[in-house]
PDB file of C-alpha atoms and ligand atoms in Angstrom:
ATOM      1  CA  UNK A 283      45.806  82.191  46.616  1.00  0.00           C
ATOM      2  CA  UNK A 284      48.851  83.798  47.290  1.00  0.00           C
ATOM      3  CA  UNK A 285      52.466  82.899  45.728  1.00  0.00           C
ATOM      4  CA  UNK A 286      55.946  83.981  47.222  1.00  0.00           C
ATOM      5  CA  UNK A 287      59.340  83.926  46.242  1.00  0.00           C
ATOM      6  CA  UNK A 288      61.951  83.586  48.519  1.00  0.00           C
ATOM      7  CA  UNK A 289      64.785  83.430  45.919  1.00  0.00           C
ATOM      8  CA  UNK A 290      63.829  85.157  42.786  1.00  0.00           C
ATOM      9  CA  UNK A 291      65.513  81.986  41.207  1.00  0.00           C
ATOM     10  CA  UNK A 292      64.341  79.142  42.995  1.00  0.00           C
ATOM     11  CA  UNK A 293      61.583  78.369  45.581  1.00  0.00           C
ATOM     12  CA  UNK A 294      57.483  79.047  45.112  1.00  0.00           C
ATOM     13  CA  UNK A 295      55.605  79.357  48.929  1.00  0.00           C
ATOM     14  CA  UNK A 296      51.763  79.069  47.659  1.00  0.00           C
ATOM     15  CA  UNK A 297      49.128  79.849  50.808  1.00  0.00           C
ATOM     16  CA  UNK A 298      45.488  80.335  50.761  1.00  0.00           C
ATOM     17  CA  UNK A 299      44.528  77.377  48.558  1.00  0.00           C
ATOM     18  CA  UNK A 300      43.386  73.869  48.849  1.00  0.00           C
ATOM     19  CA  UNK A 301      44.561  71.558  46.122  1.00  0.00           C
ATOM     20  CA  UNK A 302      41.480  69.260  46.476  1.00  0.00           C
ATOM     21  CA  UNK A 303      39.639  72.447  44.692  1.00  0.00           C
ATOM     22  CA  UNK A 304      41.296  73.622  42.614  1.00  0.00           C
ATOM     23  CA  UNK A 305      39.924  75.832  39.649  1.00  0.00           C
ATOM     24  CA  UNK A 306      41.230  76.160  36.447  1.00  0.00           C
ATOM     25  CA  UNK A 307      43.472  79.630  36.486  1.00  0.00           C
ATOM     26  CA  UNK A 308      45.020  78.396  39.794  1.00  0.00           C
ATOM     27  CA  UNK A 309      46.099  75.753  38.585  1.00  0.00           C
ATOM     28  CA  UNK A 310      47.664  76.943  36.104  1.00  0.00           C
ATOM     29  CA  UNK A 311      49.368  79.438  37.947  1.00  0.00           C
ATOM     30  CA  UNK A 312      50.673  76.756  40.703  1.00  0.00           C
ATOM     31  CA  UNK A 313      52.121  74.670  37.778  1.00  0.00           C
ATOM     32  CA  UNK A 314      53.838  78.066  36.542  1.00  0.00           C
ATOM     33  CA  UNK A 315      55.162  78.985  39.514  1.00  0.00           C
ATOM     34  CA  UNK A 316      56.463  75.484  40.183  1.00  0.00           C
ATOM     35  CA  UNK A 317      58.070  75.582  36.393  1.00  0.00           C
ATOM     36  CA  UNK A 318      59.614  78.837  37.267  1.00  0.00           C
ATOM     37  CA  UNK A 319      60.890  77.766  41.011  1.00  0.00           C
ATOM     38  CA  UNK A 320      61.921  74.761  40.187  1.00  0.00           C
ATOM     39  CA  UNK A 321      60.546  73.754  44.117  1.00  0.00           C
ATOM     40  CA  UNK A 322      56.730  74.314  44.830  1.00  0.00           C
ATOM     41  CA  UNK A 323      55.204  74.414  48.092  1.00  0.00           C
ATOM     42  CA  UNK A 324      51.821  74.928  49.018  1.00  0.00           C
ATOM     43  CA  UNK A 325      51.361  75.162  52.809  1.00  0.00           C
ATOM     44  CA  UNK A 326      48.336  73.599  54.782  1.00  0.00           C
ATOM     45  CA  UNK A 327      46.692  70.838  53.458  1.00  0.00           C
ATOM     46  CA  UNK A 328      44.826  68.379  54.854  1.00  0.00           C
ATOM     47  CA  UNK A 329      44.671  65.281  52.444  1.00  0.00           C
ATOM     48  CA  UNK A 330      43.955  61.318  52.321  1.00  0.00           C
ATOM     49  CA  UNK A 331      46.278  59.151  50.339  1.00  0.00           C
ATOM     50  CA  UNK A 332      43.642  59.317  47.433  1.00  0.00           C
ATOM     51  CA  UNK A 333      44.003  63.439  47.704  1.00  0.00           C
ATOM     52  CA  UNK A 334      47.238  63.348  47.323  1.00  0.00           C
ATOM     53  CA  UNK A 335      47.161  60.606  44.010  1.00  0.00           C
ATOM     54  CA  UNK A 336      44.658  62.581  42.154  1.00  0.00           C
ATOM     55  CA  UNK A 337      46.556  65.751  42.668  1.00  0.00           C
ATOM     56  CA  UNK A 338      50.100  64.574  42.093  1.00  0.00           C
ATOM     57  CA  UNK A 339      48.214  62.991  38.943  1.00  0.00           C
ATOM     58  CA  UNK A 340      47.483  66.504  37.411  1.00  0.00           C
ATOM     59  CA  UNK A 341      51.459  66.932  36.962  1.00  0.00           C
ATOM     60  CA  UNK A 342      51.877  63.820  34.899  1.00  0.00           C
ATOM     61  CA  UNK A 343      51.563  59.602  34.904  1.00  0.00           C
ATOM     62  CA  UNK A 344      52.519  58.626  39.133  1.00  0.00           C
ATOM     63  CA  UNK A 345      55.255  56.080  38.079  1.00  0.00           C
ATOM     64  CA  UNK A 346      55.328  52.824  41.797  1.00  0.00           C
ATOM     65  CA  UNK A 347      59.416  53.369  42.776  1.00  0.00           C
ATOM     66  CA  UNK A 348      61.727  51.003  42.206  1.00  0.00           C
ATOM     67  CA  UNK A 349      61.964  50.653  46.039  1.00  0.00           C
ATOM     68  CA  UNK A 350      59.306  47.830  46.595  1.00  0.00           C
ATOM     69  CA  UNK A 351      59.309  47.603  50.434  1.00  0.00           C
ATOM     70  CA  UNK A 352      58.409  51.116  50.965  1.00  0.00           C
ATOM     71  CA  UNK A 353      55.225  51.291  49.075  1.00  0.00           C
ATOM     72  CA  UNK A 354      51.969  51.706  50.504  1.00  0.00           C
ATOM     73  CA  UNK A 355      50.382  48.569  50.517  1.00  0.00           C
ATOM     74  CA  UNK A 356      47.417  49.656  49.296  1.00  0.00           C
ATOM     75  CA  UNK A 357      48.871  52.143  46.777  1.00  0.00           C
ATOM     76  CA  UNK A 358      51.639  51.142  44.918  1.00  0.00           C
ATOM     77  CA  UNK A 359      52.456  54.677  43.288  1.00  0.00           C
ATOM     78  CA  UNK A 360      52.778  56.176  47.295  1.00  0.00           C
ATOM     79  CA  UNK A 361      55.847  55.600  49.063  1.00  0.00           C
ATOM     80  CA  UNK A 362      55.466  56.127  52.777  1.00  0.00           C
ATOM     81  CA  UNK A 363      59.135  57.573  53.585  1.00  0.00           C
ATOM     82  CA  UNK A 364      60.298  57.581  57.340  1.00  0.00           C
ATOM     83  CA  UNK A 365      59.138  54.341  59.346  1.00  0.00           C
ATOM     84  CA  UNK A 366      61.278  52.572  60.604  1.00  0.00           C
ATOM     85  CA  UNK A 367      64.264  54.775  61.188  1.00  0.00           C
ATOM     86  CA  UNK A 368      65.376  51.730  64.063  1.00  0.00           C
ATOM     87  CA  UNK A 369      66.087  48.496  63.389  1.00  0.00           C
ATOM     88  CA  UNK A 370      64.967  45.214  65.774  1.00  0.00           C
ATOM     89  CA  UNK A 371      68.040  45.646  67.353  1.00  0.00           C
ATOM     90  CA  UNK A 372      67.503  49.254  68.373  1.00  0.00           C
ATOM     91  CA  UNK A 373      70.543  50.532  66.536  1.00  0.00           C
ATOM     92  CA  UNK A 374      69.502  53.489  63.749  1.00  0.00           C
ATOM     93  CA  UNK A 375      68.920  52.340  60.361  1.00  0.00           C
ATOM     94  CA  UNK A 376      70.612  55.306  57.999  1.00  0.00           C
ATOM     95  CA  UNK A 377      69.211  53.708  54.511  1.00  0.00           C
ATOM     96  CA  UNK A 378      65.449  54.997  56.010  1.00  0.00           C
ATOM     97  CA  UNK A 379      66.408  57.791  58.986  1.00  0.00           C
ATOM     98  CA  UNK A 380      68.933  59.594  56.090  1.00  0.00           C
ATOM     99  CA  UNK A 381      66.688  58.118  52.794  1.00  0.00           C
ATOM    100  CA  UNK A 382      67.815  61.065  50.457  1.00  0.00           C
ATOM    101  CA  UNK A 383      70.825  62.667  52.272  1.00  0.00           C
ATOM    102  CA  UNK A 384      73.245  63.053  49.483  1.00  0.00           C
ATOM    103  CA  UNK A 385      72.871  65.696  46.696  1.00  0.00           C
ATOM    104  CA  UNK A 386      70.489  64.110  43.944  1.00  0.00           C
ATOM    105  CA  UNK A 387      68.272  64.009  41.310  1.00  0.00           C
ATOM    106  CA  UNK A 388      65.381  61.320  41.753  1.00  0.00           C
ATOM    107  CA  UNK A 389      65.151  58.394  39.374  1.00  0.00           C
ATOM    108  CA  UNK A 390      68.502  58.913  37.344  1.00  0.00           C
ATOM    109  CA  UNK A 391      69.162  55.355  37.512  1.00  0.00           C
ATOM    110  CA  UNK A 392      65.980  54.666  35.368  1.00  0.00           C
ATOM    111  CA  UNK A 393      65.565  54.894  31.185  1.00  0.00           C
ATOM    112  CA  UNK A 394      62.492  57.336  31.630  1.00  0.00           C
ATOM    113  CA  UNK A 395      63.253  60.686  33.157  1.00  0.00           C
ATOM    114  CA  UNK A 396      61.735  61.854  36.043  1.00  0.00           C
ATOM    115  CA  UNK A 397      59.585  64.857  36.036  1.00  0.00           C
ATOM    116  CA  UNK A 398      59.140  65.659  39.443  1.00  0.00           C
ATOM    117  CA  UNK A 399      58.486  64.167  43.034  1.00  0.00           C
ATOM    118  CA  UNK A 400      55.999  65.546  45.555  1.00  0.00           C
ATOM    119  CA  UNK A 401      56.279  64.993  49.101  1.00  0.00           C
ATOM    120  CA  UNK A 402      52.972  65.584  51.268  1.00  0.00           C
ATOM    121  CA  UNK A 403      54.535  65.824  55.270  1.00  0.00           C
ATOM    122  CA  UNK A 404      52.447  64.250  57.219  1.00  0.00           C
ATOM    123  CA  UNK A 405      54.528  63.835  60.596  1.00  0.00           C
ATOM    124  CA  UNK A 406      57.422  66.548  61.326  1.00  0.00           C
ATOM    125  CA  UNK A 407      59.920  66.773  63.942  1.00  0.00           C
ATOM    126  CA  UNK A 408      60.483  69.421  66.265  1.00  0.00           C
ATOM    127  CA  UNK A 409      63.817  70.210  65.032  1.00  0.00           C
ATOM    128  CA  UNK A 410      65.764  69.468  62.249  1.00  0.00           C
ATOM    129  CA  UNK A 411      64.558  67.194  59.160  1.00  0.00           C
ATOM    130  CA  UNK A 412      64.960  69.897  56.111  1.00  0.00           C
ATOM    131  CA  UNK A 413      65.436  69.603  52.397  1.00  0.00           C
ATOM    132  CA  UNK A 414      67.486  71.598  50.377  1.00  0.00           C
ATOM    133  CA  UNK A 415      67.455  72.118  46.722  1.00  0.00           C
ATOM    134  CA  UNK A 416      69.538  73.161  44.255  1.00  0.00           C
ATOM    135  CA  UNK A 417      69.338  75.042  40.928  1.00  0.00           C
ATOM    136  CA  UNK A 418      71.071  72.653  37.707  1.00  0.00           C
ATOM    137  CA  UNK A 419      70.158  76.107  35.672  1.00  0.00           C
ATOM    138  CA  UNK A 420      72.630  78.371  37.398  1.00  0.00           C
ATOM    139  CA  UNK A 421      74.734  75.210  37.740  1.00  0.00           C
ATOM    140  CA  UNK A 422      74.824  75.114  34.164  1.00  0.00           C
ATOM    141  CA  UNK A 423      74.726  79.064  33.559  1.00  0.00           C
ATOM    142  CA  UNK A 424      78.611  78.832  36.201  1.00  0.00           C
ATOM    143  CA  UNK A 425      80.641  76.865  34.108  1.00  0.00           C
ATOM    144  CA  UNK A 426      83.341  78.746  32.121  1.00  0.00           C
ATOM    145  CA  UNK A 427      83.110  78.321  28.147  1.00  0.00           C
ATOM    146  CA  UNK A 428      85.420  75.710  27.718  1.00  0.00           C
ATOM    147  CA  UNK A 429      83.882  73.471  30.885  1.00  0.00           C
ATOM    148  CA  UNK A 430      80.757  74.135  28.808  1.00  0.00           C
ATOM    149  CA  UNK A 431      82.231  73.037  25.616  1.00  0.00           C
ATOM    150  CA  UNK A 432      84.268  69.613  27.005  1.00  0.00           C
ATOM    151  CA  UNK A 433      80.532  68.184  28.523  1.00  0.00           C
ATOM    152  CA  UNK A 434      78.532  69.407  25.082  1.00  0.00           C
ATOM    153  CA  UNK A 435      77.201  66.196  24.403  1.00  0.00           C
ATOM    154  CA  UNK A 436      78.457  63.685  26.893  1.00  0.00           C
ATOM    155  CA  UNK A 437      76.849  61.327  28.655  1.00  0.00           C
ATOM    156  CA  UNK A 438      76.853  59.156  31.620  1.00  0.00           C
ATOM    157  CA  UNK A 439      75.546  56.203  33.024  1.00  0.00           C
ATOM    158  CA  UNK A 440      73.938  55.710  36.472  1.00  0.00           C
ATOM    159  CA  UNK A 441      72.506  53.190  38.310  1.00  0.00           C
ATOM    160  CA  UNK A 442      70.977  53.281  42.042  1.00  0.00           C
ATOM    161  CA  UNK A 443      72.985  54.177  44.940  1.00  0.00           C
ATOM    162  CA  UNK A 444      76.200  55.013  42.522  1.00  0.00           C
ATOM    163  CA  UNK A 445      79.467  52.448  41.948  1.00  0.00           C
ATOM    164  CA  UNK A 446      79.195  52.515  46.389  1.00  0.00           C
ATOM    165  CA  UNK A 447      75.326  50.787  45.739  1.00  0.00           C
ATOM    166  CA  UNK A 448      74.472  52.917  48.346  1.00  0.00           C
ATOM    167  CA  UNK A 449      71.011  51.686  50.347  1.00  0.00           C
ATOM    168  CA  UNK A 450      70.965  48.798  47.654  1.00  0.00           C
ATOM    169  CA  UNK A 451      69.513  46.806  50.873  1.00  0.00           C
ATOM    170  CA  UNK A 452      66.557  48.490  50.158  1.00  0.00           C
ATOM    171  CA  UNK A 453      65.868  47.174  46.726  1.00  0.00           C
ATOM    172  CA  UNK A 454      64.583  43.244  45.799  1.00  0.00           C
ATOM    173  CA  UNK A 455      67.602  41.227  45.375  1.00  0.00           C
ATOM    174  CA  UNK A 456      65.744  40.863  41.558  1.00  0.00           C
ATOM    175  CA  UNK A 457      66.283  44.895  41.301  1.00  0.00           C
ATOM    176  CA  UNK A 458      69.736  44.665  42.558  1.00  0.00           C
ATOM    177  CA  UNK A 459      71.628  44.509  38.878  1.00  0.00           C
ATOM    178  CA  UNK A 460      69.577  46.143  36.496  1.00  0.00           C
ATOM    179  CA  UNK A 461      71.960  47.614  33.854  1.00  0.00           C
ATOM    180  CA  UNK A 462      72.488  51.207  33.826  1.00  0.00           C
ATOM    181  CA  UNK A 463      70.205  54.585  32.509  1.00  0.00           C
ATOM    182  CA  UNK A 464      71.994  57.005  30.113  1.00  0.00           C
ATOM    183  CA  UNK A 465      71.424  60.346  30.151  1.00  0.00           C
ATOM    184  CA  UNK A 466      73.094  63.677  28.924  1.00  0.00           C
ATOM    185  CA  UNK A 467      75.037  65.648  31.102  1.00  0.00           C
ATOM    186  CA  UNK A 468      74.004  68.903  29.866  1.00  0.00           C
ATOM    187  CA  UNK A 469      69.797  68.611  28.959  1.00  0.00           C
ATOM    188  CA  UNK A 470      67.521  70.907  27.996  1.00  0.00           C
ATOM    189  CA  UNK A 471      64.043  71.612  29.763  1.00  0.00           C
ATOM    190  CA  UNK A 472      61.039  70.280  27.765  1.00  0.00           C
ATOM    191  CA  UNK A 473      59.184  72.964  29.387  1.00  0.00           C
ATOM    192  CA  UNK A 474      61.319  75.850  30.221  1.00  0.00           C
ATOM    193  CA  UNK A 475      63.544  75.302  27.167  1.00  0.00           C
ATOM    194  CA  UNK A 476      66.759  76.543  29.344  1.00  0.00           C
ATOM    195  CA  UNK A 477      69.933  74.506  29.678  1.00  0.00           C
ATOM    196  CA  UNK A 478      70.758  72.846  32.962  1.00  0.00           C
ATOM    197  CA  UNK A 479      73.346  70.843  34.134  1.00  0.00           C
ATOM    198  CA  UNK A 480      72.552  66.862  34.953  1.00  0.00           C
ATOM    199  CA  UNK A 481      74.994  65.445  36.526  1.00  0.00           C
ATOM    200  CA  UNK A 482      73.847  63.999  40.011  1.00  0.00           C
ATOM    201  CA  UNK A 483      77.054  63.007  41.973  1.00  0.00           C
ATOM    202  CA  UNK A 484      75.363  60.588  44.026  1.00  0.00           C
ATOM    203  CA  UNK A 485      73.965  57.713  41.330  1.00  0.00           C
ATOM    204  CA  UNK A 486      76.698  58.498  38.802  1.00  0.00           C
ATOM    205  CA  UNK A 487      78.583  55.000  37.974  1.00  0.00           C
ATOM    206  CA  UNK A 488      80.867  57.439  35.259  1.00  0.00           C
ATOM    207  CA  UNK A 489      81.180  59.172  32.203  1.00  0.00           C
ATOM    208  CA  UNK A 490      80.894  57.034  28.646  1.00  0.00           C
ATOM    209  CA  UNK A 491      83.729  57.579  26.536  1.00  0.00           C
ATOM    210  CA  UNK A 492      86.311  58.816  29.099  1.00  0.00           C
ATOM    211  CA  UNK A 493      88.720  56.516  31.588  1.00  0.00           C
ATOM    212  CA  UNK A 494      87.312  55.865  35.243  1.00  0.00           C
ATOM    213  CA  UNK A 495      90.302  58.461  36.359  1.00  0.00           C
ATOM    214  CA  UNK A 496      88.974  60.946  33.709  1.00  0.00           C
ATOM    215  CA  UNK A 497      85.463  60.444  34.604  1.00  0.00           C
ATOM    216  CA  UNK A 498      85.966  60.403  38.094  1.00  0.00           C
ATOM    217  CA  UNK A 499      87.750  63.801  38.009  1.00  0.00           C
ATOM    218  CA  UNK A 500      85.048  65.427  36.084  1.00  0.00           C
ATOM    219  CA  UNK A 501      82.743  64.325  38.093  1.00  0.00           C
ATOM    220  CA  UNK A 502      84.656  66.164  41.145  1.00  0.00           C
ATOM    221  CA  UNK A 503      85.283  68.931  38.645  1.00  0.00           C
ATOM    222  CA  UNK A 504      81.501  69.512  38.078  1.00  0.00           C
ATOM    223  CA  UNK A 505      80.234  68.797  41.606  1.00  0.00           C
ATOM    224  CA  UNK A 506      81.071  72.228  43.141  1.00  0.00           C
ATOM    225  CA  UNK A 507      79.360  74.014  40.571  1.00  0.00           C
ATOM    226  CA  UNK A 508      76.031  71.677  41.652  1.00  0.00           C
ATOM    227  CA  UNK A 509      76.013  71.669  45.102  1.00  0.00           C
ATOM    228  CA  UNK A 510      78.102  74.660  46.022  1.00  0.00           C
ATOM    229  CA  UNK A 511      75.738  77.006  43.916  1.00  0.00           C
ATOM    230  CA  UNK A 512      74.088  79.804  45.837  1.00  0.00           C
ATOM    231  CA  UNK A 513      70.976  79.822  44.180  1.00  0.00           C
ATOM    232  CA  UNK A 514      69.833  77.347  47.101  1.00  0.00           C
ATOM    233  CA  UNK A 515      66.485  77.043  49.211  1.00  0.00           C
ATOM    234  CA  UNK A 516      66.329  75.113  52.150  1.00  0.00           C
ATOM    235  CA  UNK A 517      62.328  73.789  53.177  1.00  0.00           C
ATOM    236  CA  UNK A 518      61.707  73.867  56.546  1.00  0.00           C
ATOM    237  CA  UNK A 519      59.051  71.244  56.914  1.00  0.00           C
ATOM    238  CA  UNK A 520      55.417  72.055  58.726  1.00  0.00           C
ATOM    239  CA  UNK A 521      53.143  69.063  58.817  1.00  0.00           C
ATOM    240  CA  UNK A 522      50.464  69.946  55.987  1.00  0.00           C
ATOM    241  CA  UNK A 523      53.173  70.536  53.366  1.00  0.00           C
ATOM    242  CA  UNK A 524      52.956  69.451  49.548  1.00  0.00           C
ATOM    243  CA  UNK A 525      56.567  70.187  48.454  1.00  0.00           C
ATOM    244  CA  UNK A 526      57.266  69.269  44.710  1.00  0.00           C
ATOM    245  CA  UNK A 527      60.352  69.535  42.689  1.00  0.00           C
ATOM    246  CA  UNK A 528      61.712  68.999  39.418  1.00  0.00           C
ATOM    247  CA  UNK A 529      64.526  66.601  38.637  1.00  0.00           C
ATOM    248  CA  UNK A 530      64.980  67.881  35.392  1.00  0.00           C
ATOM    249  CA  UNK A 531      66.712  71.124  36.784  1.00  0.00           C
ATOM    250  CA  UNK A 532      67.377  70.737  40.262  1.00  0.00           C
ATOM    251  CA  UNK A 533      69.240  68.650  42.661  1.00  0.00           C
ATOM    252  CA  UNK A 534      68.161  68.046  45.950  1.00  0.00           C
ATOM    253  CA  UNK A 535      68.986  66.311  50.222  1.00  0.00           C
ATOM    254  CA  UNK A 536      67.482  65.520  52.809  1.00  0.00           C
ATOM    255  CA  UNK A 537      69.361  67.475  55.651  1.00  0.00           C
ATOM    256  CA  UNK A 538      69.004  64.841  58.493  1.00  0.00           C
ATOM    257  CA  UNK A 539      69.709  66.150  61.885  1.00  0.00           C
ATOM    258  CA  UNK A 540      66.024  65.804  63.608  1.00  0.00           C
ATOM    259  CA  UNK A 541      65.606  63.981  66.600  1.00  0.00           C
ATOM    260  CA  UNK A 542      65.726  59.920  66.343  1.00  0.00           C
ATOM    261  CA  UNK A 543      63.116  58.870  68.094  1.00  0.00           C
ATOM    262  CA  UNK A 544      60.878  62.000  66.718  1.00  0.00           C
ATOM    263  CA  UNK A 545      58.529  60.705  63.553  1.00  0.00           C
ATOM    264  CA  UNK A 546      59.251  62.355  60.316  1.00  0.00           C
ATOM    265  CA  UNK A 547      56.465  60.640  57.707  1.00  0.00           C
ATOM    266  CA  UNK A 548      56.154  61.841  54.379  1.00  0.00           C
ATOM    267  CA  UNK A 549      54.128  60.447  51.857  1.00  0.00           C
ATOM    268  CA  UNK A 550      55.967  60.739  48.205  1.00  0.00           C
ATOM    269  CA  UNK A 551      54.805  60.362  44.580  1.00  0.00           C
ATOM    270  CA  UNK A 552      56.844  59.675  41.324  1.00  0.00           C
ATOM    271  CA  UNK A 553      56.031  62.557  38.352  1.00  0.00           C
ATOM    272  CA  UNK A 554      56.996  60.968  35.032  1.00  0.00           C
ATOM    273  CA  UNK A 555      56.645  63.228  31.902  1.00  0.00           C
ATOM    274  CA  UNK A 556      55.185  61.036  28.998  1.00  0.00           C
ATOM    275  CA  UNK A 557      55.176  61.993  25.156  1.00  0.00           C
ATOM    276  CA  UNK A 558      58.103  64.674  25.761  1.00  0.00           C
ATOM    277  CA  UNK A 559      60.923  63.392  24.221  1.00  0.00           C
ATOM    278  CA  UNK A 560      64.538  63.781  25.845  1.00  0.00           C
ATOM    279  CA  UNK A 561      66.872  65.865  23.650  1.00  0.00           C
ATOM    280  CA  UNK A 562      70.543  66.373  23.966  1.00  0.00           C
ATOM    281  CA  UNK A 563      70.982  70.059  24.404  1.00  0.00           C
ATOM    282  CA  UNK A 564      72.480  71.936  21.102  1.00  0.00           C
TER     283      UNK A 564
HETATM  284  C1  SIN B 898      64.207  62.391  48.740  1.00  0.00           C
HETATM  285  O1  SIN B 898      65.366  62.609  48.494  1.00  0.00           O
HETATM  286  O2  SIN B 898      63.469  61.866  47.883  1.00  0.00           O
HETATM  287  C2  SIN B 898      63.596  62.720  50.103  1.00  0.00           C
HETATM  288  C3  SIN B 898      63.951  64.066  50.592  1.00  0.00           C
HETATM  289  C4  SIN B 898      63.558  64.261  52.035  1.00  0.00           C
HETATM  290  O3  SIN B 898      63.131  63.328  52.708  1.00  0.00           O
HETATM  291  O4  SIN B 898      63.728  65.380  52.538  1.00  0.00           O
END
């Protein structure tokens, strides 16, 4: 097996291994290099739907996403992502051809934090279709001391598709008003122990304790330092592609801009991380 970097902060490009034999020590070093690049990808596989459950399973408990009409029907914990990017009427439907197209973390909107999500491509376009990601650490590491010291231990509620409920059509009308998740804007990393911002502009409903102006402009006071930060890599999808990330430190889009009436299928799992309690950073 071979890992490279492309960004010595973000971004792990594993070749020469198939996850569906894994031993022991590589493992261990893909789940390293994952911790350490926040994104993981390891090139070339050829997997079933069962594959790809038992070896999302080794990074935690696969968690079926709140987004019923996208599961697999024979898997709840797989969400197919990509069909049906037209609707009857032939016009394109944006809530599945741009799923994913705003900055993000995954899952914000529910109590228990999201580890990571994996993505396994199994159709790509010709052109187009990328995901970006984002590094919450050097997010976090930007902001000048007194930035730092006004989010210390605030927190904000979310809920999915933000105040604008955007691609609520693809939830259950019985999903539609659950009440919000709370989480810290600043967190630290079970794993890594380092500090990273959480602030996901995309779900955020606003900031407890401040005014809907005041939240509003922190909001668009913190958002540059997210999205705007260079420590950036940008997946360029090949069919065969496990991509994971982790929402505890990263923020991440779908770039759009492939070809309509081109398939772009991915298979996706939910990574929850059970029995590590969420602590406000110091
Ligand atoms: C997502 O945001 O979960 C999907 C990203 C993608 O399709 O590139």
């Amino acid at each position: 097996m071979r890992i490279e970097r492309p960004h010595p902060e973000i971004g792990a490009l594993a070749t020469g291994v198939d996850v569906r034999a894994l031993d022991d020590g590589d493992w261990q070093t893909l789940y390293r290099a994952w911790l350490d690049g926040i994104v993981l990808v390891v090139r070339d596989q050829t997997l079933t739907k069962a594959e790809f459950l038992a070896y999302s399973r080794r990074f935690g408990r696969l968690k079926p996403h709140r987004v019923r009409r996208t599961r697999d029907p024979e898997h709840a914990e797989l969400t197919v992502m990509g069909i049906g990017t037209r609707k009857a009427d032939g016009r394109v439907d944006a809530s599945i051809y741009n799923r994913g197209g705003h900055w993000h973390t995954d899952s914000p909107w529910d109590d228990e934090i999201c580890k990571g999500t994996q993505l396994y491509g199994v159709a790509i376009p010709s052109s187009g279709g990328d995901t970006a990601f984002a590094s919450m650490y050097a997010a976090y590491d930007a902001l000048p001391d007194d930035l730092r010291q006004r989010i210390a231990g605030l927190e904000a509620e979310y809920i999915y598709g933000g105040r604008k409920r955007e691609g609520h059509d693809l939830l259950e009308p019985e999903d539609r008003e659950r009440p919000p998740a709370v989480h810290p804007l600043v967190r630290r990393h079970e794993e890594t122990g380092r500090l990273s911002l959480y602030a996901n502009p995309h779900h955020i409903v606003r900031i407890r304790g401040l005014s809907e102006a005041e939240s509003d402009a922190l909001v668009r006071t913190l958002t540059p330092y997210m999205v705007e930060t260079p420590v950036q890599y940008r997946h360029a999808w090949r069919k065969g592609d496990i991509v994971i990330w982790d929402n505890r430190c990263g923020l991440h889009r779908a770039c759009g801009g492939y070809p309509i009436d081109e398939a772009r299928i991915h298979w996706r799992t939910t990574i929850m991380q059970d029995g590590v309690p969420q602590r406000l950073a110091a």
